[in-house]
Coordinates of C-alpha atoms (C1' of nucleotides) in Angstrom, one line a residue:
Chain A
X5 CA 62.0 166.9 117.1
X6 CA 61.4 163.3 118.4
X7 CA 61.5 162.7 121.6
X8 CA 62.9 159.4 121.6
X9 CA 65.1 157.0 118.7
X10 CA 64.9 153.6 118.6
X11 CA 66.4 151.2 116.4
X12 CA 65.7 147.6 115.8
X13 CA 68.5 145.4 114.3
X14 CA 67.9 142.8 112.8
X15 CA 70.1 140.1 111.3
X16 CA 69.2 139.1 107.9
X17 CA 68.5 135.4 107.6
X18 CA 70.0 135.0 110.6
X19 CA 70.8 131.2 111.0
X20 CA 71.9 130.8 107.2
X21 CA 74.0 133.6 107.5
X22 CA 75.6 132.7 110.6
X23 CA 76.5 129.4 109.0
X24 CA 77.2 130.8 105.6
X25 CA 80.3 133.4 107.7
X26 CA 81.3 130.4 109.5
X27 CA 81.6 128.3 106.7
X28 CA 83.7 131.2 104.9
X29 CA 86.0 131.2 107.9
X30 CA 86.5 127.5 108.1
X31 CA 88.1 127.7 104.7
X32 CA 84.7 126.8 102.6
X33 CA 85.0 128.7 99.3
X34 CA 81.1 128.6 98.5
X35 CA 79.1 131.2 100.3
X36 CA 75.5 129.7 100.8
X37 CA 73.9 133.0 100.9
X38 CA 74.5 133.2 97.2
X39 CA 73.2 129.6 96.3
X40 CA 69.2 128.7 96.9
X41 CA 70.1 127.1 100.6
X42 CA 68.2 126.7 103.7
X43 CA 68.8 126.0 107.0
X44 CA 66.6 122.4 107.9
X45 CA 66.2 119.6 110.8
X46 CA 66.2 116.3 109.7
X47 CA 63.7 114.4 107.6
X48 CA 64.6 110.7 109.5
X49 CA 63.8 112.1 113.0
X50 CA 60.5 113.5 111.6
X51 CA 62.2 117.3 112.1
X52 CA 62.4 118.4 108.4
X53 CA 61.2 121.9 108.4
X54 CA 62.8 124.8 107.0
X55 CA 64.0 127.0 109.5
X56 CA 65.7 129.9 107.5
X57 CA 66.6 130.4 103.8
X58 CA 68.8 132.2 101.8
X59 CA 67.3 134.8 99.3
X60 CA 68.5 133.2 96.1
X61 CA 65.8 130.1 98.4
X62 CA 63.4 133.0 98.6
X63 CA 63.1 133.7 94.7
X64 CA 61.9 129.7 94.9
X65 CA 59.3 130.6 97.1
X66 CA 60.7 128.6 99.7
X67 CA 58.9 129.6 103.4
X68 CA 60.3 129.1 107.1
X69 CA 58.2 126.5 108.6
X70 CA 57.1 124.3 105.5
X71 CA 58.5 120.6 104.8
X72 CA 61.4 120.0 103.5
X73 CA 59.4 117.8 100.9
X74 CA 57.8 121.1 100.2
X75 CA 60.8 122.8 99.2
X76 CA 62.4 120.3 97.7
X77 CA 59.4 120.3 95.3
X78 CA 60.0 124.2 94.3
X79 CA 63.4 123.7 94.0
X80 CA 65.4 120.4 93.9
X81 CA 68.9 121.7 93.9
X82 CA 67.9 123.2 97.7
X83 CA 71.5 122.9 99.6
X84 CA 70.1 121.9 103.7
X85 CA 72.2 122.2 106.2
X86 CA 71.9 121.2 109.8
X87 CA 70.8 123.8 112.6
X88 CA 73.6 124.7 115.3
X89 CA 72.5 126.6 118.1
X90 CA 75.4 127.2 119.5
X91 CA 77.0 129.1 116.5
X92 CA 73.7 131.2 116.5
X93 CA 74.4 132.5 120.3
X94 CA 78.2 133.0 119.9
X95 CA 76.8 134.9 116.6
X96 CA 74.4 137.4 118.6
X97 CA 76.8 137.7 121.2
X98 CA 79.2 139.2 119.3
X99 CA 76.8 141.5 117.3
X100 CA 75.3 142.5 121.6
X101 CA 78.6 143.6 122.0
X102 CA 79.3 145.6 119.2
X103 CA 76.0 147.3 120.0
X104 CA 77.0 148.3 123.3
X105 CA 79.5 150.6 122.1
X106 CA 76.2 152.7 120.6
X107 CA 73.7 152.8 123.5
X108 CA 73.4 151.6 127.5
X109 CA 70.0 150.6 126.6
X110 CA 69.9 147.5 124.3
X111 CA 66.8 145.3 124.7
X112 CA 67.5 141.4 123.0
X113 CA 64.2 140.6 121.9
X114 CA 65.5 137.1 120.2
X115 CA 68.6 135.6 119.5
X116 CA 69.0 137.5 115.7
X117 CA 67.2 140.8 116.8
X118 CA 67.7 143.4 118.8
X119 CA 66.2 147.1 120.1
X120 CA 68.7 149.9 120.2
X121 CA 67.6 153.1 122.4
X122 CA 69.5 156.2 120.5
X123 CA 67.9 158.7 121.9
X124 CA 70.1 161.9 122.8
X125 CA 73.2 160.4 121.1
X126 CA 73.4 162.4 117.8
X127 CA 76.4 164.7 119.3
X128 CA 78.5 161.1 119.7
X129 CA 77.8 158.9 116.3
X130 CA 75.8 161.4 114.4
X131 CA 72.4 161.5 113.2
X132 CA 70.3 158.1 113.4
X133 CA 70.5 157.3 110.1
X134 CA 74.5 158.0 110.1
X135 CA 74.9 155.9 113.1
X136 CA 73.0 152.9 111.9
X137 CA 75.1 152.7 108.7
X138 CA 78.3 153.0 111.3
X139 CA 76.6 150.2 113.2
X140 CA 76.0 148.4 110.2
X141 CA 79.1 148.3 108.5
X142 CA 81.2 147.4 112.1
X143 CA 79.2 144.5 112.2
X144 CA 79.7 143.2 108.7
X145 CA 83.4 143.8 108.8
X146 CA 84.8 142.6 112.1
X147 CA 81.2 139.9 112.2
X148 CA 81.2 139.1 108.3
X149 CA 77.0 139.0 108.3
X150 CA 74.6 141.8 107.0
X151 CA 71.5 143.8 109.4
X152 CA 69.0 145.6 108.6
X153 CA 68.2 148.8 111.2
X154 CA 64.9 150.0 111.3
X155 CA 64.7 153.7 113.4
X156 CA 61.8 155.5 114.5
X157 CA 60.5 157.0 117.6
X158 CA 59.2 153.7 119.3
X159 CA 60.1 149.9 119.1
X160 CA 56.9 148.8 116.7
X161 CA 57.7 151.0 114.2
X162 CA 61.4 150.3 114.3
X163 CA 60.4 146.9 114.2
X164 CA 58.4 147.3 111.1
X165 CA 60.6 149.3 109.6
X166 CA 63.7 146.8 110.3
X167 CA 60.9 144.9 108.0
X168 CA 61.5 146.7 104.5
X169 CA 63.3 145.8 102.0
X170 CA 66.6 143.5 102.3
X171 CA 69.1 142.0 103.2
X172 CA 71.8 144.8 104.0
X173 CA 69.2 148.4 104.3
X174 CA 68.3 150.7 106.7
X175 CA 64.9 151.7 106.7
X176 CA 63.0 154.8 108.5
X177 CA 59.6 154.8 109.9
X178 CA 58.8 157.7 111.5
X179 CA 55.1 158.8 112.6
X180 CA 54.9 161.1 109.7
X181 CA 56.2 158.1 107.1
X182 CA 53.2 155.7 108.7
X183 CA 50.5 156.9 106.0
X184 CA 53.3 156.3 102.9
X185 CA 55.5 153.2 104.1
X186 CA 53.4 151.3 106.4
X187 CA 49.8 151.6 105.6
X188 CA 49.9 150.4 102.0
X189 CA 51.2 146.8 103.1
X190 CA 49.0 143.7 103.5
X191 CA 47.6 143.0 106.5
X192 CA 49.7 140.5 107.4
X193 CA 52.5 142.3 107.4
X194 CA 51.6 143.9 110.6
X195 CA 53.2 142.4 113.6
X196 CA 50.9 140.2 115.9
X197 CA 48.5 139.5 112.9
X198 CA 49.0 136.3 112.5
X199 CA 47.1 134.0 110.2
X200 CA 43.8 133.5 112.4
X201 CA 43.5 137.4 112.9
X202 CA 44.3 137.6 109.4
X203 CA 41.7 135.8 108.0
X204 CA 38.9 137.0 110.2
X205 CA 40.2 140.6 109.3
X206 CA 39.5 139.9 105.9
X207 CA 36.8 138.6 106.2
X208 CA 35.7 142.0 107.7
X209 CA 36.9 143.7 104.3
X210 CA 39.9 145.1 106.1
X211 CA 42.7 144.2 103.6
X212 CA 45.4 146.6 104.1
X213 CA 47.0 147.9 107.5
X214 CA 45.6 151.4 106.3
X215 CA 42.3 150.2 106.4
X216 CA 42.9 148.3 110.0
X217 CA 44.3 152.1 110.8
X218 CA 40.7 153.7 109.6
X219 CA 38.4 150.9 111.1
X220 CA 36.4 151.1 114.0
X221 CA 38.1 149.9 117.6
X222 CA 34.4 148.3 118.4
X223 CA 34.3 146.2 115.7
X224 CA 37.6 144.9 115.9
X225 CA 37.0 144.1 119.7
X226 CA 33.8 142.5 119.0
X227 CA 35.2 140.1 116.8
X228 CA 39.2 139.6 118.3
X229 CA 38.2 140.9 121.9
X230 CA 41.5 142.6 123.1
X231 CA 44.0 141.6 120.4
X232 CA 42.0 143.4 118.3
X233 CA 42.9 146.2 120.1
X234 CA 46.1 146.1 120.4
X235 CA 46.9 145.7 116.3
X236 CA 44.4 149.0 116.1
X237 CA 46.6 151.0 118.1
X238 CA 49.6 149.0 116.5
X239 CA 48.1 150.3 112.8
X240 CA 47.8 153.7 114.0
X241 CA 52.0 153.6 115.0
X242 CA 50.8 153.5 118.7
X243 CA 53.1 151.9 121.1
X244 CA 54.6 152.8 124.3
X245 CA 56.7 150.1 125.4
X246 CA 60.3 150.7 126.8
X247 CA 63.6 149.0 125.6
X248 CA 63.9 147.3 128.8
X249 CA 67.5 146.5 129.6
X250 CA 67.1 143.8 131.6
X251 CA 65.2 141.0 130.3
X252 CA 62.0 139.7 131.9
X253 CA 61.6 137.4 134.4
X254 CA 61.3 133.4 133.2
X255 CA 57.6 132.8 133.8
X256 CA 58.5 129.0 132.7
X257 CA 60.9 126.5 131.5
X258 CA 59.6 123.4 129.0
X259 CA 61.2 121.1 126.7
X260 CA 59.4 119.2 124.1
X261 CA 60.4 116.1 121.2
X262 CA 59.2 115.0 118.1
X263 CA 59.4 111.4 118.3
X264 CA 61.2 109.9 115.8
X265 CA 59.2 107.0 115.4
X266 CA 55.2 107.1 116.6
X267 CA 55.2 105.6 120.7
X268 CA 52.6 103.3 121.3
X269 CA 53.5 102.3 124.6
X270 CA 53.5 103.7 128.0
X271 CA 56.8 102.5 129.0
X272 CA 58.8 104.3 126.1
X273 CA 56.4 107.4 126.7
X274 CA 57.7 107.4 130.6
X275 CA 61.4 107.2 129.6
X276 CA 61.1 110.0 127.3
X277 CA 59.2 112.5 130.0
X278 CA 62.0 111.4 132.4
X279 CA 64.3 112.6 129.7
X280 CA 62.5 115.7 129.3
X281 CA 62.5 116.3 132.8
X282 CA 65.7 115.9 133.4
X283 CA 66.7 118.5 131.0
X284 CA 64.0 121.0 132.6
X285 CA 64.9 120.3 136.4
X286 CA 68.4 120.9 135.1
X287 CA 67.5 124.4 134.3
X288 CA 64.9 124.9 137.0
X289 CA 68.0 124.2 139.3
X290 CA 70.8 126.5 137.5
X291 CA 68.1 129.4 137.7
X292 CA 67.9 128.7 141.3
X293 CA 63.6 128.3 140.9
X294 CA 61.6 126.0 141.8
X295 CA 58.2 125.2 140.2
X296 CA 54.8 125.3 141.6
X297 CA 52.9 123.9 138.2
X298 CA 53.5 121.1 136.0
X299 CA 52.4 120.5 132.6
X300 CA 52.6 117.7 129.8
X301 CA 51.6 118.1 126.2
X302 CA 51.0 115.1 124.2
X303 CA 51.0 115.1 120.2
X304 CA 49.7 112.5 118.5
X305 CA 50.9 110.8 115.2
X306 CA 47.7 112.7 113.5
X307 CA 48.5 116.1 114.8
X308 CA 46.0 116.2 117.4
X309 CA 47.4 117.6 120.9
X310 CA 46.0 118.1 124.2
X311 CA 47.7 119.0 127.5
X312 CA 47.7 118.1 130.9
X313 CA 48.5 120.5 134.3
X314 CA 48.8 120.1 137.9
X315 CA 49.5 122.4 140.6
X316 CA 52.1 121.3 143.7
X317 CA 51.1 121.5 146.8
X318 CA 54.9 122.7 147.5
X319 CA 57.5 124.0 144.8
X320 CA 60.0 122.1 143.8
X321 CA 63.2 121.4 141.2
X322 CA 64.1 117.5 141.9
X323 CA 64.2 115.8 139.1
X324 CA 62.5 112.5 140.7
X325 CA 59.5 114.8 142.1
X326 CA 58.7 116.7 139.1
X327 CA 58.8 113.4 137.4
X328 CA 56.7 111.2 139.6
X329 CA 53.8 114.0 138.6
X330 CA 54.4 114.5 134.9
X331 CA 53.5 110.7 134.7
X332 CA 50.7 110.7 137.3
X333 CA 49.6 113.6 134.5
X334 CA 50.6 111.3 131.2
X335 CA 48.2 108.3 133.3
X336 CA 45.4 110.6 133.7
X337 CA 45.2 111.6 130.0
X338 CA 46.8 109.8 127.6
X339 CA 44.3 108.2 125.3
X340 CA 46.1 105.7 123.9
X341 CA 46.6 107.2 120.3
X342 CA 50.2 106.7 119.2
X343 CA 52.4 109.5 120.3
X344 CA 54.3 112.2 117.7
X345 CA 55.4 114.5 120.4
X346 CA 55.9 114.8 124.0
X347 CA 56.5 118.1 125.8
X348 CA 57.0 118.9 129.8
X349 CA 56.9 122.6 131.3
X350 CA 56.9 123.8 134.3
X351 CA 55.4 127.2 136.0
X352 CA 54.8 129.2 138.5
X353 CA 58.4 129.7 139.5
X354 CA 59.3 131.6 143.0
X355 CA 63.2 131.6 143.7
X356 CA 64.3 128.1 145.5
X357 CA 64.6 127.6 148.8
X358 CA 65.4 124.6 151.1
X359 CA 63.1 125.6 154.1
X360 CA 60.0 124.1 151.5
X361 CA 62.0 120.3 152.2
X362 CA 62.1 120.6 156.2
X363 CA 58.2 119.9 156.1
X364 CA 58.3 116.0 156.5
X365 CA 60.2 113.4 154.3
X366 CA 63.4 115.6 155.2
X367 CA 66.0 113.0 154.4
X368 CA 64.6 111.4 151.7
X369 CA 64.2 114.9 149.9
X370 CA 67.8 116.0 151.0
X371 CA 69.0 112.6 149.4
X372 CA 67.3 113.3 146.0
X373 CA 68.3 117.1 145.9
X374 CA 71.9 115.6 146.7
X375 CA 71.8 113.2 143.9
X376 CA 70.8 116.0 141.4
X377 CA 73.7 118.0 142.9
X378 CA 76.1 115.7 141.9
X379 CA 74.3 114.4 138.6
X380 CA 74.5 118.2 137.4
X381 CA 78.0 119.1 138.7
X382 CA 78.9 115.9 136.7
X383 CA 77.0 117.0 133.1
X384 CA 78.4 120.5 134.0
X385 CA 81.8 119.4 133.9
X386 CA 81.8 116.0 131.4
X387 CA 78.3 117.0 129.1
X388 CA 74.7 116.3 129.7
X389 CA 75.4 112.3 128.7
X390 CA 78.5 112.1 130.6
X391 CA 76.3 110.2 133.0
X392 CA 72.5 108.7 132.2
X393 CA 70.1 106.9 134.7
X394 CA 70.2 102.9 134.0
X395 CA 66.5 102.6 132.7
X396 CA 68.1 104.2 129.3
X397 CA 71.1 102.0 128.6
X398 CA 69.5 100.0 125.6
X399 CA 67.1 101.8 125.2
X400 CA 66.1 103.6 121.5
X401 CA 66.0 106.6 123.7
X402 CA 68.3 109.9 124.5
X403 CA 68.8 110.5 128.0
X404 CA 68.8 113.9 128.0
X405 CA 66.5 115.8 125.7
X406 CA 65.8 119.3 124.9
X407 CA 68.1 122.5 124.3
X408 CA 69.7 124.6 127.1
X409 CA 70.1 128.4 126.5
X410 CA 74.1 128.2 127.2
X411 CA 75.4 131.4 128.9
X412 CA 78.9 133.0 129.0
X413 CA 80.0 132.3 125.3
X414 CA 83.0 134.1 124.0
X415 CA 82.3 136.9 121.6
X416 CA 82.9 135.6 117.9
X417 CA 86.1 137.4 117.0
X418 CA 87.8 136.1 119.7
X419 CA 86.9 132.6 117.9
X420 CA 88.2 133.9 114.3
Chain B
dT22 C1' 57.1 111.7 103.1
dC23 C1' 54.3 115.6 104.9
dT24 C1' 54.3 119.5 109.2
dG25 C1' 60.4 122.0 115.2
dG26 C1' 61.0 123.9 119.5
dG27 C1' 61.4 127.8 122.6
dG28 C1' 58.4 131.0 124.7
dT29 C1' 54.1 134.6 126.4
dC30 C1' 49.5 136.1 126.8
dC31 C1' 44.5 135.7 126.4
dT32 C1' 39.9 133.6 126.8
dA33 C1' 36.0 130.6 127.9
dG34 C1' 34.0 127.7 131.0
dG35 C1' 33.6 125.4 135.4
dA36 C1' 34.2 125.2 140.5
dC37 C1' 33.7 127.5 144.5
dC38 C1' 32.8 131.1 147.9
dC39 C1' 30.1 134.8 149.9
Chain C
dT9 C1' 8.7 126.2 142.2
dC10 C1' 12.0 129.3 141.2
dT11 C1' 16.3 130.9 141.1
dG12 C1' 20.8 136.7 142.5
dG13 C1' 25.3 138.1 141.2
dG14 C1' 29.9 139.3 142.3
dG15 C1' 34.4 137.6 142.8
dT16 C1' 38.6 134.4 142.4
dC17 C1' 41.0 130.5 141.0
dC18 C1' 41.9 126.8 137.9
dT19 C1' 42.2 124.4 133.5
dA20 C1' 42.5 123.6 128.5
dG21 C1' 43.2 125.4 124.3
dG22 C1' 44.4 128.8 121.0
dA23 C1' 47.0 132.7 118.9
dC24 C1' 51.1 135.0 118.4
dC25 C1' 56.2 135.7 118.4
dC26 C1' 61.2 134.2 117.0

DNA sequence: TCTGGGGTCCTAGGACCC
DNA sequence: TCTGGGGTCCTAGGACCC
């Protein structure tokens, strides 16, 4: 009847209830699902955000992204713990694996969420809805942390249906459901309308992703030009995108820092893009790219930000290279204001190769590509401040900065 | 005492070329 | 004195996602 099934998993508060199952399993007795919790950076380093919350949070009214002064104000008795990334990616690791037992074609679309392509599979785990409770329960048993599967016949409306109600549900959303499930929710509900399309929707008297559904294309496009578009079509249930095994290309790698304390001079602003850098180049190199575009963002302690960009007239991944122009970038454009945040990216990637060095300055390039060699088999092997350049020995600042997408963990039950 | 960090894609405006 | 238009590339900024 349909022609294709897909599902979208997705883990229910994913970060507080990765480090609610890890607690259990370290021997904690309290499960911080179950208390008004949240997952949050850290207030000193000017990093206090909420970045995931339990439901018992939710009933607080407690929102990702808001200050933890915020919350605190809704509810004082908030438990925060600490972020851990690397928990998170053992986590989704596992739960990839489990999946694979149910479909070749898995797509990870983040870290906690996943698309499942089940089309033509009834005869092997049942019927959708039966193989999503299967695929459910395994991962709460052997994982100890709940999903919620959302099926239709393309990966929007699993998506939005992975949306409903939680934690712990599977939801469908089939073409024929659209008019009943999906079109009575508020705009914002709908994914890619975020708050800016949002608010000039309803400023258009569209209120409900019905009445997006029933408006007119050309108005939409006059006011949100192609976007506007797109969430028309995404209203209507339209979408034609594949669960693509293999994930896309890296169009480009940045790191950026919230200062702990505001930086008002050019020296400290230097040692932190270096730090930056380093961290990026490392990456840049272990991808085997090199980078034909660099680019510096600069926050400033009143929220104001503005970026910087450069093109190379040759790609490259050295370290001391990509570094000399991030700062000949930070000369050109910073203003002076006191600095928040500082963030380097680079672009325009092709797939390294050596021949690019052989063009003049052959040893000196060869030296510094041999230096990073070393520098990163060294971090490889001791951790990325095993070894540090000499400018940041007594200095307030870390040597290496910004998080690494770590590869190859083991799957969590090996771990349990 | 406010307000993270990792990404992708789109658009407007200017430069430049024919 | 007036005054084309098509195309591409580049940059800065904004919107959206998790």
């Amino acid at each position: 009847m349909h022609s294709k099934v897909i599902f979208h998993i997705d883990v229910n508060s994913a970060y507080l209830s990765w480090e609610a199952t890890s607690r259990l399993q370290n021997g904690h007795s309290l499960d911080l699902r179950t208390i008004p919790s949240a997952i949050g950076g850290d207030v000193d380093k000017r990093r206090g955000i909420i970045l995931a919350k339990s439901i018992p949070a939710k009933k607080y009214n407690i929102k990702t992204g808001e200050s933890l002064m915020e919350a605190f104000k809704k509810c004082p008795d908030l438990k925060v713990v600490p972020p851990n990334y690397d928990l998170y990616m053992q986590c989704s690791n596992a739960m990839v694996h489990i999946l694979k037992d149910y479909s070749p074609f898995i797509q990870r679309y983040s870290v906690d969420e996943c698309f499942l392509d089940y089309s033509n599979m009834d005869e092997h785990f049942g019927s959708p809805v039966q193989a999503a409770t299967t695929i459910q329960t395994r991962i709460y048993n052997a994982l100890g942390f709940t999903v919620n599967i959302g099926i239709s016949s393309n990966k929007l409306l699993a998506k939005m249906a992975s949306d409903f109600q939680k934690p712990n549900l599977v939801h469908t959303l089939f073409p024929e459901e659209i008019e009943k499930k999906m079109w009575p929710l508020p705009i914002g509900d709908l994914f890619m309308v975020g708050k800016s399309s949002a608010k000039k929707l309803l400023n258009l008297g569209i209120y409900t992703i019905g009445d997006l559904a029933k408006s007119n294309p050309d108005l939409l496009y006059t006011h949100l030009k192609s976007h506007g578009l797109l969430i028309w079509n995404y209203a209507n249930g339209m979408d034609h995108s594949l669960v693509s095994k293999e994930s896309d290309p890296v169009k480009g790698i940045g790191n950026s820092t919230t200062i702990p304390f505001d930086v008002e001079d050019e020296k400290t602003a230097k040692l932190i893009l270096l730090s930056l850098c380093e961290s990026v180049c490392m990456r840049l190199r272990q991808s085997n790219l090199s980078s034909e575009l660099v680019h510096i963002k600069i926050k400033t302690n009143n929220f104001h930000s503005y970026s910087h960009q450069k093109k190379l007239l040759y790609g490259s991944n050295i370290t001391h290279t990509i570094y000399q122009e991030v700062c000949l970038l930070f000369d050109e454009v910073w203003d002076k204001e006191p600095i928040r945040q500082l963030g380097v990216r680079v672009s325009n990637l092709n797939a390294s190769t050596k021949e690019q060095l052989n063009l003049f300055d052959t040893t000196h390039k060869e030296k510094l590509q041999r230096l990073d060699d070393s520098i990163d088999s060294i971090r490889k092997k001791y951790g990325n401040e095993a070894i540090l350049r000499g400018c940041f020995i007594n200095a307030p600042i870390k040597p290496f900065v910004g998080g690494m997408p770590t590869k190859d963990y083991p799957i969590m039950s090996s771990l349990l």
